[in-house]
mmCIF file with all atom_site columns, C-alpha atoms in Angstrom:
data_model
loop_
_atom_site.group_PDB
_atom_site.id
_atom_site.type_symbol
_atom_site.label_atom_id
_atom_site.label_alt_id
_atom_site.label_comp_id
_atom_site.label_asym_id
_atom_site.label_entity_id
_atom_site.label_seq_id
_atom_site.pdbx_PDB_ins_code
_atom_site.Cartn_x
_atom_site.Cartn_y
_atom_site.Cartn_z
_atom_site.occupancy
_atom_site.B_iso_or_equiv
_atom_site.pdbx_formal_charge
_atom_site.auth_seq_id
_atom_site.auth_comp_id
_atom_site.auth_asym_id
_atom_site.auth_atom_id
_atom_site.pdbx_PDB_model_num
ATOM 1   C CA . MET O 1 1   ? 4.812  -0.073 -20.124 1.00 0.00 ? 1   MET O CA 1
ATOM 2   C CA . THR O 1 2   ? 7.396  -1.142 -17.368 1.00 0.00 ? 2   THR O CA 1
ATOM 3   C CA . GLU O 1 3   ? 8.692  -4.646 -16.768 1.00 0.00 ? 3   GLU O CA 1
ATOM 4   C CA . GLU O 1 4   ? 6.477  -5.148 -12.551 1.00 0.00 ? 4   GLU O CA 1
ATOM 5   C CA . ILE O 1 5   ? 8.666  -5.862 -9.585  1.00 0.00 ? 5   ILE O CA 1
ATOM 6   C CA . THR O 1 6   ? 7.436  -6.178 -6.168  1.00 0.00 ? 6   THR O CA 1
ATOM 7   C CA . TYR O 1 7   ? 8.371  -4.857 -3.040  1.00 0.00 ? 7   TYR O CA 1
ATOM 8   C CA . GLY O 1 8   ? 10.818 -7.753 -1.969  1.00 0.00 ? 8   GLY O CA 1
ATOM 9   C CA . ASP O 1 9   ? 12.566 -6.654 -5.203  1.00 0.00 ? 9   ASP O CA 1
ATOM 10  C CA . PHE O 1 10  ? 12.487 -2.902 -4.794  1.00 0.00 ? 10  PHE O CA 1
ATOM 11  C CA . GLU O 1 11  ? 14.080 -3.588 -0.221  1.00 0.00 ? 11  GLU O CA 1
ATOM 12  C CA . ARG O 1 12  ? 17.271 -4.879 -2.314  1.00 0.00 ? 12  ARG O CA 1
ATOM 13  C CA . VAL O 1 13  ? 17.832 -2.191 -4.142  1.00 0.00 ? 13  VAL O CA 1
ATOM 14  C CA . ASP O 1 14  ? 20.414 -0.714 -1.263  1.00 0.00 ? 14  ASP O CA 1
ATOM 15  C CA . ILE O 1 15  ? 19.888 3.721  -2.406  1.00 0.00 ? 15  ILE O CA 1
ATOM 16  C CA . ARG O 1 16  ? 21.819 6.231  0.009   1.00 0.00 ? 16  ARG O CA 1
ATOM 17  C CA . VAL O 1 17  ? 22.564 10.101 0.584   1.00 0.00 ? 17  VAL O CA 1
ATOM 18  C CA . GLY O 1 18  ? 26.314 10.342 0.412   1.00 0.00 ? 18  GLY O CA 1
ATOM 19  C CA . THR O 1 19  ? 27.711 14.221 0.343   1.00 0.00 ? 19  THR O CA 1
ATOM 20  C CA . ILE O 1 20  ? 30.468 14.441 -2.429  1.00 0.00 ? 20  ILE O CA 1
ATOM 21  C CA . ILE O 1 21  ? 33.156 15.755 -0.877  1.00 0.00 ? 21  ILE O CA 1
ATOM 22  C CA . GLU O 1 22  ? 35.707 15.204 -3.963  1.00 0.00 ? 22  GLU O CA 1
ATOM 23  C CA . ALA O 1 23  ? 35.127 14.928 -7.695  1.00 0.00 ? 23  ALA O CA 1
ATOM 24  C CA . GLU O 1 24  ? 37.899 15.658 -10.159 1.00 0.00 ? 24  GLU O CA 1
ATOM 25  C CA . ASN O 1 25  ? 37.833 15.463 -13.958 1.00 0.00 ? 25  ASN O CA 1
ATOM 26  C CA . PHE O 1 26  ? 37.778 11.487 -15.402 1.00 0.00 ? 26  PHE O CA 1
ATOM 27  C CA . PRO O 1 27  ? 40.064 12.453 -19.482 1.00 0.00 ? 27  PRO O CA 1
ATOM 28  C CA . GLU O 1 28  ? 40.450 8.598  -20.048 1.00 0.00 ? 28  GLU O CA 1
ATOM 29  C CA . ALA O 1 29  ? 36.490 8.397  -19.723 1.00 0.00 ? 29  ALA O CA 1
ATOM 30  C CA . ARG O 1 30  ? 35.294 8.176  -23.040 1.00 0.00 ? 30  ARG O CA 1
ATOM 31  C CA . LYS O 1 31  ? 32.194 10.976 -22.474 1.00 0.00 ? 31  LYS O CA 1
ATOM 32  C CA . PRO O 1 32  ? 32.794 13.672 -20.355 1.00 0.00 ? 32  PRO O CA 1
ATOM 33  C CA . ALA O 1 33  ? 32.643 12.512 -16.070 1.00 0.00 ? 33  ALA O CA 1
ATOM 34  C CA . TYR O 1 34  ? 33.968 13.115 -13.315 1.00 0.00 ? 34  TYR O CA 1
ATOM 35  C CA . LYS O 1 35  ? 35.517 11.273 -10.751 1.00 0.00 ? 35  LYS O CA 1
ATOM 36  C CA . LEU O 1 36  ? 34.029 11.303 -7.377  1.00 0.00 ? 36  LEU O CA 1
ATOM 37  C CA . ARG O 1 37  ? 34.637 10.234 -3.710  1.00 0.00 ? 37  ARG O CA 1
ATOM 38  C CA . ILE O 1 38  ? 31.247 10.449 -1.880  1.00 0.00 ? 38  ILE O CA 1
ATOM 39  C CA . ASP O 1 39  ? 30.730 10.065 1.913   1.00 0.00 ? 39  ASP O CA 1
ATOM 40  C CA . PHE O 1 40  ? 28.263 7.833  2.747   1.00 0.00 ? 40  PHE O CA 1
ATOM 41  C CA . GLY O 1 41  ? 28.620 8.041  6.950   1.00 0.00 ? 41  GLY O CA 1
ATOM 42  C CA . PRO O 1 42  ? 30.739 5.719  9.456   1.00 0.00 ? 42  PRO O CA 1
ATOM 43  C CA . GLU O 1 43  ? 28.419 2.449  8.767   1.00 0.00 ? 43  GLU O CA 1
ATOM 44  C CA . ILE O 1 44  ? 29.410 2.976  5.062   1.00 0.00 ? 44  ILE O CA 1
ATOM 45  C CA . GLY O 1 45  ? 32.311 5.176  4.506   1.00 0.00 ? 45  GLY O CA 1
ATOM 46  C CA . VAL O 1 46  ? 33.652 6.961  1.900   1.00 0.00 ? 46  VAL O CA 1
ATOM 47  C CA . LYS O 1 47  ? 33.127 4.928  -1.885  1.00 0.00 ? 47  LYS O CA 1
ATOM 48  C CA . ARG O 1 48  ? 34.558 5.865  -5.453  1.00 0.00 ? 48  ARG O CA 1
ATOM 49  C CA . SER O 1 49  ? 32.379 6.328  -8.173  1.00 0.00 ? 49  SER O CA 1
ATOM 50  C CA . SER O 1 50  ? 32.383 7.701  -12.023 1.00 0.00 ? 50  SER O CA 1
ATOM 51  C CA . ALA O 1 51  ? 29.503 10.143 -13.474 1.00 0.00 ? 51  ALA O CA 1
ATOM 52  C CA . GLN O 1 52  ? 28.828 10.983 -16.685 1.00 0.00 ? 52  GLN O CA 1
ATOM 53  C CA . ILE O 1 53  ? 27.735 14.297 -15.437 1.00 0.00 ? 53  ILE O CA 1
ATOM 54  C CA . ALA O 1 54  ? 30.375 16.983 -16.535 1.00 0.00 ? 54  ALA O CA 1
ATOM 55  C CA . VAL O 1 55  ? 27.698 18.660 -19.082 1.00 0.00 ? 55  VAL O CA 1
ATOM 56  C CA . HIS O 1 56  ? 25.539 21.072 -15.723 1.00 0.00 ? 56  HIS O CA 1
ATOM 57  C CA . TYR O 1 57  ? 27.967 20.162 -13.179 1.00 0.00 ? 57  TYR O CA 1
ATOM 58  C CA . THR O 1 58  ? 31.603 21.447 -11.990 1.00 0.00 ? 58  THR O CA 1
ATOM 59  C CA . PRO O 1 59  ? 34.102 19.850 -9.893  1.00 0.00 ? 59  PRO O CA 1
ATOM 60  C CA . GLU O 1 60  ? 33.934 22.661 -8.218  1.00 0.00 ? 60  GLU O CA 1
ATOM 61  C CA . THR O 1 61  ? 29.818 22.639 -7.430  1.00 0.00 ? 61  THR O CA 1
ATOM 62  C CA . LEU O 1 62  ? 30.107 19.152 -6.769  1.00 0.00 ? 62  LEU O CA 1
ATOM 63  C CA . VAL O 1 63  ? 31.935 18.321 -3.104  1.00 0.00 ? 63  VAL O CA 1
ATOM 64  C CA . GLY O 1 64  ? 29.699 19.290 -0.588  1.00 0.00 ? 64  GLY O CA 1
ATOM 65  C CA . ARG O 1 65  ? 26.150 17.965 -2.924  1.00 0.00 ? 65  ARG O CA 1
ATOM 66  C CA . GLN O 1 66  ? 24.432 15.123 -1.179  1.00 0.00 ? 66  GLN O CA 1
ATOM 67  C CA . VAL O 1 67  ? 23.624 12.692 -3.981  1.00 0.00 ? 67  VAL O CA 1
ATOM 68  C CA . LEU O 1 68  ? 21.670 9.931  -3.820  1.00 0.00 ? 68  LEU O CA 1
ATOM 69  C CA . ALA O 1 69  ? 23.431 6.399  -5.074  1.00 0.00 ? 69  ALA O CA 1
ATOM 70  C CA . VAL O 1 70  ? 23.205 2.751  -5.431  1.00 0.00 ? 70  VAL O CA 1
ATOM 71  C CA . VAL O 1 71  ? 25.755 0.748  -2.702  1.00 0.00 ? 71  VAL O CA 1
ATOM 72  C CA . ASN O 1 72  ? 25.270 -2.732 -2.754  1.00 0.00 ? 72  ASN O CA 1
ATOM 73  C CA . PHE O 1 73  ? 26.422 -2.812 -6.877  1.00 0.00 ? 73  PHE O CA 1
ATOM 74  C CA . PRO O 1 74  ? 29.097 -4.941 -7.034  1.00 0.00 ? 74  PRO O CA 1
ATOM 75  C CA . PRO O 1 75  ? 32.668 -2.726 -8.483  1.00 0.00 ? 75  PRO O CA 1
ATOM 76  C CA . ARG O 1 76  ? 33.284 -2.479 -11.773 1.00 0.00 ? 76  ARG O CA 1
ATOM 77  C CA . GLN O 1 77  ? 36.526 -1.097 -13.287 1.00 0.00 ? 77  GLN O CA 1
ATOM 78  C CA . ILE O 1 78  ? 35.613 2.371  -15.560 1.00 0.00 ? 78  ILE O CA 1
ATOM 79  C CA . GLY O 1 79  ? 38.906 2.319  -17.256 1.00 0.00 ? 79  GLY O CA 1
ATOM 80  C CA . PRO O 1 80  ? 41.421 3.276  -15.076 1.00 0.00 ? 80  PRO O CA 1
ATOM 81  C CA . VAL O 1 81  ? 39.143 4.158  -11.718 1.00 0.00 ? 81  VAL O CA 1
ATOM 82  C CA . ARG O 1 82  ? 37.068 0.982  -9.470  1.00 0.00 ? 82  ARG O CA 1
ATOM 83  C CA . SER O 1 83  ? 33.523 2.577  -9.402  1.00 0.00 ? 83  SER O CA 1
ATOM 84  C CA . GLU O 1 84  ? 32.155 1.617  -5.543  1.00 0.00 ? 84  GLU O CA 1
ATOM 85  C CA . VAL O 1 85  ? 28.772 2.923  -5.634  1.00 0.00 ? 85  VAL O CA 1
ATOM 86  C CA . LEU O 1 86  ? 25.520 3.991  -8.810  1.00 0.00 ? 86  LEU O CA 1
ATOM 87  C CA . THR O 1 87  ? 25.395 7.342  -8.772  1.00 0.00 ? 87  THR O CA 1
ATOM 88  C CA . LEU O 1 88  ? 21.681 8.070  -9.630  1.00 0.00 ? 88  LEU O CA 1
ATOM 89  C CA . GLY O 1 89  ? 20.590 10.925 -12.306 1.00 0.00 ? 89  GLY O CA 1
ATOM 90  C CA . PHE O 1 90  ? 18.195 11.219 -15.327 1.00 0.00 ? 90  PHE O CA 1
ATOM 91  C CA . GLU O 1 91  ? 18.307 12.725 -18.307 1.00 0.00 ? 91  GLU O CA 1
ATOM 92  C CA . ASP O 1 92  ? 17.271 15.845 -19.488 1.00 0.00 ? 92  ASP O CA 1
ATOM 93  C CA . GLU O 1 93  ? 16.250 16.463 -23.510 1.00 0.00 ? 93  GLU O CA 1
ATOM 94  C CA . ALA O 1 94  ? 18.904 16.083 -24.103 1.00 0.00 ? 94  ALA O CA 1
ATOM 95  C CA . GLY O 1 95  ? 20.307 12.724 -22.600 1.00 0.00 ? 95  GLY O CA 1
ATOM 96  C CA . ALA O 1 96  ? 22.787 14.970 -20.571 1.00 0.00 ? 96  ALA O CA 1
ATOM 97  C CA . ILE O 1 97  ? 22.235 13.505 -15.818 1.00 0.00 ? 97  ILE O CA 1
ATOM 98  C CA . VAL O 1 98  ? 21.111 15.707 -14.045 1.00 0.00 ? 98  VAL O CA 1
ATOM 99  C CA . LEU O 1 99  ? 21.199 14.006 -11.006 1.00 0.00 ? 99  LEU O CA 1
ATOM 100 C CA . ALA O 1 100 ? 19.028 12.901 -8.732  1.00 0.00 ? 100 ALA O CA 1
ATOM 101 C CA . ALA O 1 101 ? 18.978 14.146 -4.818  1.00 0.00 ? 101 ALA O CA 1
ATOM 102 C CA . VAL O 1 102 ? 17.221 15.227 -1.040  1.00 0.00 ? 102 VAL O CA 1
ATOM 103 C CA . THR O 1 103 ? 15.581 18.725 -1.087  1.00 0.00 ? 103 THR O CA 1
ATOM 104 C CA . GLN O 1 104 ? 16.436 19.073 2.700   1.00 0.00 ? 104 GLN O CA 1
ATOM 105 C CA . LEU O 1 105 ? 19.596 17.983 4.179   1.00 0.00 ? 105 LEU O CA 1
ATOM 106 C CA . VAL O 1 106 ? 19.883 14.498 5.992   1.00 0.00 ? 106 VAL O CA 1
ATOM 107 C CA . PRO O 1 107 ? 22.375 12.416 7.625   1.00 0.00 ? 107 PRO O CA 1
ATOM 108 C CA . ASN O 1 108 ? 24.569 10.895 5.121   1.00 0.00 ? 108 ASN O CA 1
ATOM 109 C CA . GLY O 1 109 ? 24.311 7.053  4.640   1.00 0.00 ? 109 GLY O CA 1
ATOM 110 C CA . LYS O 1 110 ? 20.531 7.033  5.076   1.00 0.00 ? 110 LYS O CA 1
ATOM 111 C CA . ARG O 1 111 ? 18.497 4.684  3.464   1.00 0.00 ? 111 ARG O CA 1
ATOM 112 C CA . MET O 1 112 ? 16.393 5.153  0.387   1.00 0.00 ? 112 MET O CA 1
ATOM 113 C CA . MET O 1 113 ? 12.756 4.336  2.030   1.00 0.00 ? 113 MET O CA 1
#
């Protein structure tokens, strides 16, 4: 069973939509991953992320795609990459990550409600 949280707890997690503007291989990562640059609009700007999403996506299919990310975690050093946001996704049956995304275009930087 999942641990219950309050609505206030949920409000503290800042999940925003952004558009991937750059994606490149991250050969130094332990699992197949990409280095991403994601545009979250004028309030937040462009942030970097590392994401283990290489099973279902290529860099070419990622650029221009909107994704969801937690933008208020502290940055995390992943090898030579400083990951500034946590890009969100779900494991498929084989354990590969499928990105969480919106189904219609949303302005970059909009907060999940």
